[in-house]
Each structure stands twice: as structure tokens, then as C-alpha cells.
mmCIF file of C-alpha atoms (C1' of nucleotides) in Angstrom:
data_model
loop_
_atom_site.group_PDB
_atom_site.id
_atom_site.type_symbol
_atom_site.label_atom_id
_atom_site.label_comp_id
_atom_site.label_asym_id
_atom_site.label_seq_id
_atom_site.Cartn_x
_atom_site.Cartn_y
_atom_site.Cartn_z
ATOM 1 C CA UNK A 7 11.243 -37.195 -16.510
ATOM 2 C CA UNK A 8 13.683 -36.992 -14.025
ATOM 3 C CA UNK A 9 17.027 -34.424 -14.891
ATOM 4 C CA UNK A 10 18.800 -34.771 -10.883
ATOM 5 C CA UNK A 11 22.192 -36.424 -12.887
ATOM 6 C CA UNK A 12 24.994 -34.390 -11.233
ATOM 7 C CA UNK A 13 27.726 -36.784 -9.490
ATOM 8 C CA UNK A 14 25.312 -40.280 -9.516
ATOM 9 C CA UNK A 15 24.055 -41.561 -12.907
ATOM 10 C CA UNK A 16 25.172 -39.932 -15.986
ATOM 11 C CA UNK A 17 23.304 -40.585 -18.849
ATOM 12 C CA UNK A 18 25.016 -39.629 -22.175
ATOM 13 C CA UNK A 19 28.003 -37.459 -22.462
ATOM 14 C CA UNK A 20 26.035 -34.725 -23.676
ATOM 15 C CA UNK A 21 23.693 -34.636 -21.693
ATOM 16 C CA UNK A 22 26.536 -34.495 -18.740
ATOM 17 C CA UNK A 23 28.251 -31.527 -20.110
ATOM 18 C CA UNK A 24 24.789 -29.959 -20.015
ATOM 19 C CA UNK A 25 23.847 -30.338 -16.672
ATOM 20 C CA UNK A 26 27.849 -29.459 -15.965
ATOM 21 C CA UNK A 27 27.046 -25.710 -17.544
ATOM 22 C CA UNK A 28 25.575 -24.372 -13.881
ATOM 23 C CA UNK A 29 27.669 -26.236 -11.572
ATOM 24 C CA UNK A 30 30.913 -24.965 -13.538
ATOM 25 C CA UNK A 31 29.362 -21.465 -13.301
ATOM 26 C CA UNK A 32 28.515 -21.701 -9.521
ATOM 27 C CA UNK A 33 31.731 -23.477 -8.782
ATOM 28 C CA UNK A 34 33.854 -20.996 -10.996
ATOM 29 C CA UNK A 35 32.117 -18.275 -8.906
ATOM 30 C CA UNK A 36 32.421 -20.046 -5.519
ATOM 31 C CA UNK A 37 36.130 -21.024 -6.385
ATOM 32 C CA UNK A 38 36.790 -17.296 -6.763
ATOM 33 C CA UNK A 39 39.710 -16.568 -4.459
ATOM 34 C CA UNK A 40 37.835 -14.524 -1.914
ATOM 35 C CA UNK A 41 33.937 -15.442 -2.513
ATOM 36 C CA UNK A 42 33.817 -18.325 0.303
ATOM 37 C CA UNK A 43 35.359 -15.704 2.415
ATOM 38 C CA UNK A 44 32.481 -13.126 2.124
ATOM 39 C CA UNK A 45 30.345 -15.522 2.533
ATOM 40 C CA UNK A 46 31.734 -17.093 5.998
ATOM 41 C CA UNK A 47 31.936 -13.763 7.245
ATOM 42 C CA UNK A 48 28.607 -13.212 6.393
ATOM 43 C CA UNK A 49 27.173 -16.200 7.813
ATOM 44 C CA UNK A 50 26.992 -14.261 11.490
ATOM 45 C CA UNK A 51 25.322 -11.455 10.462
ATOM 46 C CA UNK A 52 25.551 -8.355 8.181
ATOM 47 C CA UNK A 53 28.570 -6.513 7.978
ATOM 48 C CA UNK A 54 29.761 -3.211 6.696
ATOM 49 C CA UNK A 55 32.410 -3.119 3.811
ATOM 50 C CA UNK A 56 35.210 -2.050 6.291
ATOM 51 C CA UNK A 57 34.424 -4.575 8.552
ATOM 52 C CA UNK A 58 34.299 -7.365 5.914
ATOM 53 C CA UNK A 59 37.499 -6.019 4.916
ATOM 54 C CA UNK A 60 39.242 -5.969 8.615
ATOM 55 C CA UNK A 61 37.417 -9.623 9.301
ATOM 56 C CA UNK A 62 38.538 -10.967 5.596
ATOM 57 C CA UNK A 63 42.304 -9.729 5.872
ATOM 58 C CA UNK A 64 44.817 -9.658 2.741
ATOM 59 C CA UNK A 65 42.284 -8.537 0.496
ATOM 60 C CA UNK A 66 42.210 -5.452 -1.375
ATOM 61 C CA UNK A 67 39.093 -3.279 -1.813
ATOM 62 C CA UNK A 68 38.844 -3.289 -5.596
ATOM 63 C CA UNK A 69 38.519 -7.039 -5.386
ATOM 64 C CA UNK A 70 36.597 -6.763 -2.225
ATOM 65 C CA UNK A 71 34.087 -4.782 -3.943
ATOM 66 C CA UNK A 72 33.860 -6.505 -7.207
ATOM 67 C CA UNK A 73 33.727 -9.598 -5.363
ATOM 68 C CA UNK A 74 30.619 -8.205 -3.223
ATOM 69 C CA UNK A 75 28.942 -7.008 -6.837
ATOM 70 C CA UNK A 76 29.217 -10.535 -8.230
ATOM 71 C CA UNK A 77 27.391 -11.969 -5.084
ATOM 72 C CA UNK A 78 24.829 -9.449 -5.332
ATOM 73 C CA UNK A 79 24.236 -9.794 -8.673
ATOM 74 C CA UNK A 80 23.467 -13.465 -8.071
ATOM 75 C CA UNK A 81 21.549 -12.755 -5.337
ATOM 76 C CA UNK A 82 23.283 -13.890 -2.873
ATOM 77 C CA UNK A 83 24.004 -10.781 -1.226
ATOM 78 C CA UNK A 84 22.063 -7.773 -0.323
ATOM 79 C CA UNK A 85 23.613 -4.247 -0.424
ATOM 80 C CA UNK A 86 22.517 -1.443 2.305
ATOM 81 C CA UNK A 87 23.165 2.013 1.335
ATOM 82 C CA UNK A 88 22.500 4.679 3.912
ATOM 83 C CA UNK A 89 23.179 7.767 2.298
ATOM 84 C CA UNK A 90 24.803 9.781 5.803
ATOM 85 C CA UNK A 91 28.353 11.356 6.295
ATOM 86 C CA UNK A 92 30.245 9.008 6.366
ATOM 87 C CA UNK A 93 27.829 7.267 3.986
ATOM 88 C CA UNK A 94 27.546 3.612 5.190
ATOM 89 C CA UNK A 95 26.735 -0.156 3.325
ATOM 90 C CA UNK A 96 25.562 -3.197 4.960
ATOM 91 C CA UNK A 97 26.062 -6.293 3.552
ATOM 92 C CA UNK A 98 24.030 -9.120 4.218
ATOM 93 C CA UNK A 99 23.333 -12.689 3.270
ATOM 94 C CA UNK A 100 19.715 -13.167 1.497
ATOM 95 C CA UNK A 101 17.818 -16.175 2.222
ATOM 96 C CA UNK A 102 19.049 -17.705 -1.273
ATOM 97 C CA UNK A 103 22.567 -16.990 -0.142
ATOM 98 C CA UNK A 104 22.081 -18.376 3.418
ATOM 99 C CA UNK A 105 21.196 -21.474 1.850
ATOM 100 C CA UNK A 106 24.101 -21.857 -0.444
ATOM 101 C CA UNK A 107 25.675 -22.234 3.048
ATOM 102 C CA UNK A 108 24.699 -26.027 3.561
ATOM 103 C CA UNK A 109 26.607 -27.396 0.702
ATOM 104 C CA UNK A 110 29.858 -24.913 0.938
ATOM 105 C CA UNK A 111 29.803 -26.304 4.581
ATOM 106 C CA UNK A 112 30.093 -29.751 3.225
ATOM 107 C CA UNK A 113 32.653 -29.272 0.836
ATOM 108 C CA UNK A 114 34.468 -26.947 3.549
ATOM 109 C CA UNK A 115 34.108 -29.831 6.262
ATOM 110 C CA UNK A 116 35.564 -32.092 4.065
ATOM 111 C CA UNK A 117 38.738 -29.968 3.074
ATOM 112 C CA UNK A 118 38.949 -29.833 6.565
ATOM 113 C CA UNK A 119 38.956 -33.406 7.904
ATOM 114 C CA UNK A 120 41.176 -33.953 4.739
ATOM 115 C CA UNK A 121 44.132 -31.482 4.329
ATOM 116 C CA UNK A 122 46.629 -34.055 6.358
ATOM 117 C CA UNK A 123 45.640 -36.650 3.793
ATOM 118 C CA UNK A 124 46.144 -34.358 0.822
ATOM 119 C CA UNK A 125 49.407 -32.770 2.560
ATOM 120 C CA UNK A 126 50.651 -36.768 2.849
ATOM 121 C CA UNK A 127 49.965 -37.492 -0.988
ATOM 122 C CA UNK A 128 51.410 -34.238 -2.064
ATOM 123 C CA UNK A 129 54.893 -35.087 0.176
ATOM 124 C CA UNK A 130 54.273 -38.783 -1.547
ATOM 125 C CA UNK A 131 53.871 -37.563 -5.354
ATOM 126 C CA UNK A 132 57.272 -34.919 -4.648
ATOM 127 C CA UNK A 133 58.740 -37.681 -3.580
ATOM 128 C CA UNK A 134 58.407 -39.497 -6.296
ATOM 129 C CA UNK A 135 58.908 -36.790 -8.754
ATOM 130 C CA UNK A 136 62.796 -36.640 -6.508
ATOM 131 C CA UNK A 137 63.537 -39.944 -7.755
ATOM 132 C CA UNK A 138 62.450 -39.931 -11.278
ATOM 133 C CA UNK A 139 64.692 -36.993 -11.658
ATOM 134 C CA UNK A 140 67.595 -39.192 -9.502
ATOM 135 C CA UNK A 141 66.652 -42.203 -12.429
ATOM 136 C CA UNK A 142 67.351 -39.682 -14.899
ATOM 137 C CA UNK A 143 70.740 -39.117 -13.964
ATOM 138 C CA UNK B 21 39.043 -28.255 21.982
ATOM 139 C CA UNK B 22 36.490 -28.417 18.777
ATOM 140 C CA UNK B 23 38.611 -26.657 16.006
ATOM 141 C CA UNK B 24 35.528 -27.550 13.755
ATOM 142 C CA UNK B 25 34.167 -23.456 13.000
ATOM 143 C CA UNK B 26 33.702 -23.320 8.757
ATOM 144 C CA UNK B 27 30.220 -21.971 8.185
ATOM 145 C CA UNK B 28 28.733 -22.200 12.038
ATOM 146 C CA UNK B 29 30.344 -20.536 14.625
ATOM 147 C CA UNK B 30 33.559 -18.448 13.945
ATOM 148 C CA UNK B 31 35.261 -17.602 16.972
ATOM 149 C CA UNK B 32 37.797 -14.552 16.045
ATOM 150 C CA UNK B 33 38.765 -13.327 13.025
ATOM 151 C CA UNK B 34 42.743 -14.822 12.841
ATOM 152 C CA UNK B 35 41.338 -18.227 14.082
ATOM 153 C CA UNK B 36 38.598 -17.890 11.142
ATOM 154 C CA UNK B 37 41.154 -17.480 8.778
ATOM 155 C CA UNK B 38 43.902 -20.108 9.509
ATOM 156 C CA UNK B 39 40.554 -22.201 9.300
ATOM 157 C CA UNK B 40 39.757 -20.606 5.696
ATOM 158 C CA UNK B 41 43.178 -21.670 4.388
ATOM 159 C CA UNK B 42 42.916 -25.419 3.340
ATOM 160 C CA UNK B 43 39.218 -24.927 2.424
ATOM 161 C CA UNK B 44 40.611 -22.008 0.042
ATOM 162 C CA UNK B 45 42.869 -24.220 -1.570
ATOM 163 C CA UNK B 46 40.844 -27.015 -2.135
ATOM 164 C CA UNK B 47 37.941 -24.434 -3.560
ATOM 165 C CA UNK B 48 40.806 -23.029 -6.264
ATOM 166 C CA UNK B 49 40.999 -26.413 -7.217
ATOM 167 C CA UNK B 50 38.174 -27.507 -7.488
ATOM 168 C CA UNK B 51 37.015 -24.361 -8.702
ATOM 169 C CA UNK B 52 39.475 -24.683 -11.445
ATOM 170 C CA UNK B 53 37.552 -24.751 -15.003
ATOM 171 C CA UNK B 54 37.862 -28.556 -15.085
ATOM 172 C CA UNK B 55 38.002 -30.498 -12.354
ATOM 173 C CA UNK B 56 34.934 -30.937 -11.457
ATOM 174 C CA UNK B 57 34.469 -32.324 -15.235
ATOM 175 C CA UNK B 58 36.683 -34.666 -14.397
ATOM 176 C CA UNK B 59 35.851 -36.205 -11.254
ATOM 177 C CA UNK B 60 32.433 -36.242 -12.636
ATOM 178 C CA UNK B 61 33.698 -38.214 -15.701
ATOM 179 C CA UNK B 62 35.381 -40.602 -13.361
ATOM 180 C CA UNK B 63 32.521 -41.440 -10.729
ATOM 181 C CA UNK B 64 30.897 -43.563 -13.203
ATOM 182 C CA UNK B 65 34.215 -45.470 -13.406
ATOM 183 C CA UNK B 66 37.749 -44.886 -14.623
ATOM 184 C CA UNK B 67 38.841 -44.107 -18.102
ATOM 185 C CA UNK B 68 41.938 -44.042 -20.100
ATOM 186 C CA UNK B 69 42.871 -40.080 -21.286
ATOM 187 C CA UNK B 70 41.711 -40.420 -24.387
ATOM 188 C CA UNK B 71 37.900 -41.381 -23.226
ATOM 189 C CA UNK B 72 38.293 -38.380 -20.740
ATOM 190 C CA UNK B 73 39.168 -35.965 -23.214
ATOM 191 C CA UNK B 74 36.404 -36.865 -25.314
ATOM 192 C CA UNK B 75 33.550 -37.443 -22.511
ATOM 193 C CA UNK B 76 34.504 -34.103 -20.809
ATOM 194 C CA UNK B 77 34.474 -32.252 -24.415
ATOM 195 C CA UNK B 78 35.931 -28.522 -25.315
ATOM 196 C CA UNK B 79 38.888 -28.941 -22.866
ATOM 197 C CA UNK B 80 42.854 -28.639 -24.618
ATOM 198 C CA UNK B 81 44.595 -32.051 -23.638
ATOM 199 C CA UNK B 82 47.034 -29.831 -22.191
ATOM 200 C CA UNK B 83 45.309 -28.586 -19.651
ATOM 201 C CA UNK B 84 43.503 -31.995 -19.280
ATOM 202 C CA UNK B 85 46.890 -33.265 -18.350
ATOM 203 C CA UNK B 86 48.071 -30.411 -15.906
ATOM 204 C CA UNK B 87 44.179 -31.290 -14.346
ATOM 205 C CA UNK B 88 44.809 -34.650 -14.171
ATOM 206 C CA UNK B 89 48.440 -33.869 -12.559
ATOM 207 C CA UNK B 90 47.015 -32.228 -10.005
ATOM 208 C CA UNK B 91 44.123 -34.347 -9.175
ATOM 209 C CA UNK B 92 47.233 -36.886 -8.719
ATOM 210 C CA UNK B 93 48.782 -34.572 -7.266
ATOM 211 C CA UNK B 94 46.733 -34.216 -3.981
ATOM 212 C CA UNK B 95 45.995 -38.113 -4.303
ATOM 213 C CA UNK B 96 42.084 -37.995 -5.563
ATOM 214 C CA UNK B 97 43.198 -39.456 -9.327
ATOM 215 C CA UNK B 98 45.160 -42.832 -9.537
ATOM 216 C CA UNK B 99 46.997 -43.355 -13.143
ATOM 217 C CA UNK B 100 47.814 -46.106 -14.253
ATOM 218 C CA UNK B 101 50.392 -46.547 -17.223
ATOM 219 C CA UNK B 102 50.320 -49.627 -19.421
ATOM 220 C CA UNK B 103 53.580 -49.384 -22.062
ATOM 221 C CA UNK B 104 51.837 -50.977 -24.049
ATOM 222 C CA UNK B 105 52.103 -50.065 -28.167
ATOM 223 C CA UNK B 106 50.434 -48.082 -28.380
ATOM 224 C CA UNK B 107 50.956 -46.853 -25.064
ATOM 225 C CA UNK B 108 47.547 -47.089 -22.411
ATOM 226 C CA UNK B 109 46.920 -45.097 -19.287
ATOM 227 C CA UNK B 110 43.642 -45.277 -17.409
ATOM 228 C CA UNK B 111 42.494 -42.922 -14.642
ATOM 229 C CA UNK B 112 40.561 -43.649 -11.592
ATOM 230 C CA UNK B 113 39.093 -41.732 -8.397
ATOM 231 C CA UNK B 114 41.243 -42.963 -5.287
ATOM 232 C CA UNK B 115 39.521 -43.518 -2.159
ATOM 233 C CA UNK B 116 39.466 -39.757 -1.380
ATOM 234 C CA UNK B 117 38.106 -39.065 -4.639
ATOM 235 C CA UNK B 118 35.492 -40.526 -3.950
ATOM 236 C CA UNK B 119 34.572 -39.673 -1.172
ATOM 237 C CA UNK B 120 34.560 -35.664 -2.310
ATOM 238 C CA UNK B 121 31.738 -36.702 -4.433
ATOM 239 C CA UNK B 122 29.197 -36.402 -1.540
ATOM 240 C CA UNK B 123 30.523 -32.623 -0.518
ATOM 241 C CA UNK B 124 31.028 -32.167 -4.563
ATOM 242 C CA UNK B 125 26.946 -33.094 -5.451
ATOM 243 C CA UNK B 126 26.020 -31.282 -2.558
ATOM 244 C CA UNK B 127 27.076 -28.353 -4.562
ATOM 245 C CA UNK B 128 26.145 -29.478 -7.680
ATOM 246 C CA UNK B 129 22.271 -29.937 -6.610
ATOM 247 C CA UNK B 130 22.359 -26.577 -5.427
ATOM 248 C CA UNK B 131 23.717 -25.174 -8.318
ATOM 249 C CA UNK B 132 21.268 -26.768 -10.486
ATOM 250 C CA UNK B 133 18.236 -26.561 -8.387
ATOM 251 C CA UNK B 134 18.507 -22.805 -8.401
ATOM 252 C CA UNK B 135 19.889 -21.796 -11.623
ATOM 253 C CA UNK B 136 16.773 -19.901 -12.646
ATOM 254 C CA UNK B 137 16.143 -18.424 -9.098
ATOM 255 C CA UNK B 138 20.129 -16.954 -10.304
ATOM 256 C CA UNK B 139 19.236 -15.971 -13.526
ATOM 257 C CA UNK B 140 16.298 -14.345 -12.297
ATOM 258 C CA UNK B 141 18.426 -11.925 -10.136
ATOM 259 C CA UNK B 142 20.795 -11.331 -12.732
ATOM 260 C CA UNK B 143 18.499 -10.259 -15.041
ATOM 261 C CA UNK B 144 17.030 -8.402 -12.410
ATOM 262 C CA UNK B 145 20.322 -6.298 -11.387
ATOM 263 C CA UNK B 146 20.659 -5.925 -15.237
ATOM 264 C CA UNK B 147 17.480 -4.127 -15.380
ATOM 265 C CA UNK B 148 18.364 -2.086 -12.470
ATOM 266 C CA UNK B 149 21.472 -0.707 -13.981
ATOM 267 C CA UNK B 150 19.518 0.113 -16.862
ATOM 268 C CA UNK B 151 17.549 2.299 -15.063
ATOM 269 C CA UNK B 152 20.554 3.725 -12.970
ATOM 270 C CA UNK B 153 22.355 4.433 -16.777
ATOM 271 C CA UNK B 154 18.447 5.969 -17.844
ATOM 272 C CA UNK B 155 18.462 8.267 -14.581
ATOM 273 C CA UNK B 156 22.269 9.576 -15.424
ATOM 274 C CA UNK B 157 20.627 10.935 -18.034
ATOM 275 C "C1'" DC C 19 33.650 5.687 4.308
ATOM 276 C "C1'" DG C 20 32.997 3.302 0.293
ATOM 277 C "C1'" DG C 21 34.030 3.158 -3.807
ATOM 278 C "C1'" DA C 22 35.587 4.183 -9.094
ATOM 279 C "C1'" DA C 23 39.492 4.599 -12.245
ATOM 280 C "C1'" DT C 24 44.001 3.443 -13.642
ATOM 281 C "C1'" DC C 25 48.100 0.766 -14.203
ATOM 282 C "C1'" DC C 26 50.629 -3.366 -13.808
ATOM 283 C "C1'" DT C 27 51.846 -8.323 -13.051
ATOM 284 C "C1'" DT C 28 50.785 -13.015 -12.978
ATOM 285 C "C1'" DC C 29 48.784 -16.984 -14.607
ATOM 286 C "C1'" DA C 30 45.186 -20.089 -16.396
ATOM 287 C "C1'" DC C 31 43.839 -21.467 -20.614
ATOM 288 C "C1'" DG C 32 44.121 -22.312 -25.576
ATOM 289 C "C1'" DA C 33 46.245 -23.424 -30.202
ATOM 290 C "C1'" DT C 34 49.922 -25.561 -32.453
ATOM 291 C "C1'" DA C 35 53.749 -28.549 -33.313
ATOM 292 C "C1'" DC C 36 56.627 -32.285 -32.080
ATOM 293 C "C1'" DT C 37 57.963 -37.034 -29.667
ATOM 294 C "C1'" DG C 38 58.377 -41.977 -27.528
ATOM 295 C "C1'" DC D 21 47.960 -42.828 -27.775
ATOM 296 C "C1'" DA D 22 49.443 -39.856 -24.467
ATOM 297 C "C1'" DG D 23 51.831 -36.876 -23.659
ATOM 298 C "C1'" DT D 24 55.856 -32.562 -23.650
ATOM 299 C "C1'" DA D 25 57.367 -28.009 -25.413
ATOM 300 C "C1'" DT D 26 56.337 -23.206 -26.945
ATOM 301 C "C1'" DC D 27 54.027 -19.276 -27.739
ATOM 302 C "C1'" DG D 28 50.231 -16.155 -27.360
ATOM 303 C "C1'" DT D 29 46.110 -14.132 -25.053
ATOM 304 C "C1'" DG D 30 42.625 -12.514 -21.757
ATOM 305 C "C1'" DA D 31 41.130 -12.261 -17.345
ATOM 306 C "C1'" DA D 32 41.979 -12.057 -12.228
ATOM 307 C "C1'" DG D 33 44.104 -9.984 -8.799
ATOM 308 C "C1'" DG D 34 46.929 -6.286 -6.504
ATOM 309 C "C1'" DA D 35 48.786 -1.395 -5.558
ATOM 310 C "C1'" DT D 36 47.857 3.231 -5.925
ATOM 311 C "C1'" DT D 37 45.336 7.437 -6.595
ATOM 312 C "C1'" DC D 38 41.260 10.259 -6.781
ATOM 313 C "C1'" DC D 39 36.155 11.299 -5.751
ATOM 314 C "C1'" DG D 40 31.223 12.223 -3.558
#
DNA sequence: CGGAATCCTTCACGATACTG
DNA sequence: CAGTATCGTGAAGGATTCCG
């Protein structure tokens, strides 16, 4: 019995919306403002908090860190404490995380080699929106 | 000059992040709650709102409509009006709709192909903080 | 240094009612 | 049928302050 549906051949509505509950939780998670961030920065190597937040830029450290707890709770990230003075925490991608990195490089590629197209529709649909509100008057 | 870096090979942090903007954008989007419902919905073929709102399932029709407005918006959702009585309008993936599919299921298959290696280290960091809240005291 | 706690603002989402 | 208009709510994100 084969259950692979995602984006090729739905089979009944249902059934769609429940093979949509992971992807909508990954996604919602992924789409997080600063998530694809960590994880790029990650992808070179670990990284201590300060340095994540120096390489990141424009994010604050309450999000930073709640950000980093939601990764590691997935397992995605591994956290490093060495207890010294200054204490010190590594962050690192686990293997799981790592592979997450294929597929956010494909959709990351593609927004990419797309942004002049989107830009171009976006100028096309203000456009448009200009002269339905000219029709109006 | 290869401006290609996303997941493989930043070069410095700025450059990283002028690189992180459009694939941030199009991550909140599609990160949004619906979206991906949507395009999802419309791979197998396009559908008037109605069918939409029903397929996809739990979702207000006025945020179905503010989706759908911005799926238009950046040119991945044709609609078509009929004014007809009573009135008709169908939705479709454009061109570049489809074509996020392939980035989109890349996702997707991850997401479902480890859900339970997720939910394993969830429950996992549950337990630990359970011990961390036993050890306070 | 790496956070936790607090306060505050913004906004996505939802429910409801009305319209062409 | 396919919206638009309004109002209400919770959650996300940001700035600041304090702590081990």
C-alpha cells in the first residue's frame, strides 16, 4: 500500500489533508522568519550563539534562542554546553538536520532563479490594481 | 561570477544575506498556513473557489481569498472570472506554479518521510525537561 | 557569554454579517 | 457563488532589563 501522495496523485480529499498535517508542520516551522537562516549558517559548520547571531544579523536573541530550541527540539540541531567562564554553546547541525538541507536547497534555488519573475508579476498585478482604481473614477 | 551560494558555499556573511532575502520571502509565503494547501489542491488541476474551499477543508474563505490574492499576486495562481449568474471563477497554477511543485514535494517527502524520526526527538526533549523540572527539585 | 523574564506592538487568522 | 467589510483574538517577533 503505497502512502508517497504529496504534490503528484491525490487520492481523496481526506486523505490529502492527512498527509498535508506534517508538511504544514515542517513548512510552518521552516517558514519561521529566521529558521532557514540558522540553518544556512549552520550548513558550514557549528557555531556559537554569538556568532550565529553576528553571521544571522537583524535578529534579536530572544528569538534567536527560541528559534535554536525549536530546531533542537526537532532534532535538527544539537546544543553544546561547556560549562567555563564565559560559559560557551555550540550549535551544530545533526545528521537529520543536515539532510533537511537537500530539499530547502531546492526550494531556495528556485526562489532564487525566480525572484525577477515574481518581482515582474507583482509590478504586473499593481499595475493592474492602478487602473481598476482609474475605472473606478 | 557564480552568485549561486544558498545551502553550499557561503562566501561572507553580508553577501549570505542579500542572498537569504528573496528565499525568505518566498519561505513566509509559502510557509503561510495555507498555501501550500492550495497549490497542492491545484496540481491535480484547477478549481473554481468554491471546490477549493471545500477540498482544502478548515480554512475561513477569507483568508482563502487573501491566499489566493497573493498566490496571484506573485503570478503562481491564474483566476479566471466568468460573470456568469451565478457568478464562476476558477483557479489554476500558472507556469511558475508549477514548476514550484518540484522544490515544493521535495519538501513535502522530507517532511513526511521523517515525521516519526521528529516525533521521536520531541518526545525525547520532552522527557528530558522532565527530568531537568525532577532535578530542580 | 548565553540566556530567562518582562513588556509591548503587529499581524495572521477566525467568526460573523452583508453584497453584487 | 464569490467575494468585501468589521471586529476580535492569540501568537510571533522585537526591545529592554536582569541573572548565573
Amino acid at each position: 500500500m503505497e502512502t508517497t501522495v504529496t504534490l503528484e496523485e491525490p487520492v481523496s480529499a481526506e486523505a490529502c489533508r492527512v498527509h498535508m498535517v506534517p508538511i504544514t508542520e515542517v513548512l510552518g516551522q521552516v517558514g519561521s522568519k529566521w529558521t532557514m537562516h540558522v540553518i544556512v549558517a549552520l550548513a558550514t559548520g557549528p557555531k556559537r550563539f554569538s556568532e550565529l547571531k553576528a553571521h544571522i544579523g537583524g535578529v534579536s536573541q530572544k528569538v534567536l534562542t527560541s528559534t535554536l530550541r525549536d530546531l533542537e527540539r526537532d532534532g535538527l540541531v544539537s546544543r553544546k554546553v561547556t560549562p567555563s567562564i564565559p560559559p560557551r554553546v555550540d550549535y551544530e547541525l545533526t545528521a537529520m538536520g543536515q539532510e533537511l538541507r537537500g530539499p530547502l536547497g531546492a526550494i531556495g534555488r528556485w526562489a532564487v532563479d525566480n525572484q525577477t519573475r515574481v518581482q515582474a508579476a507583482r509590478d504586473r498585478f499593481a499595475h493592474a490594481e492602478d487602473e481598476r482604481r482609474r475605472d473606478a473614477w
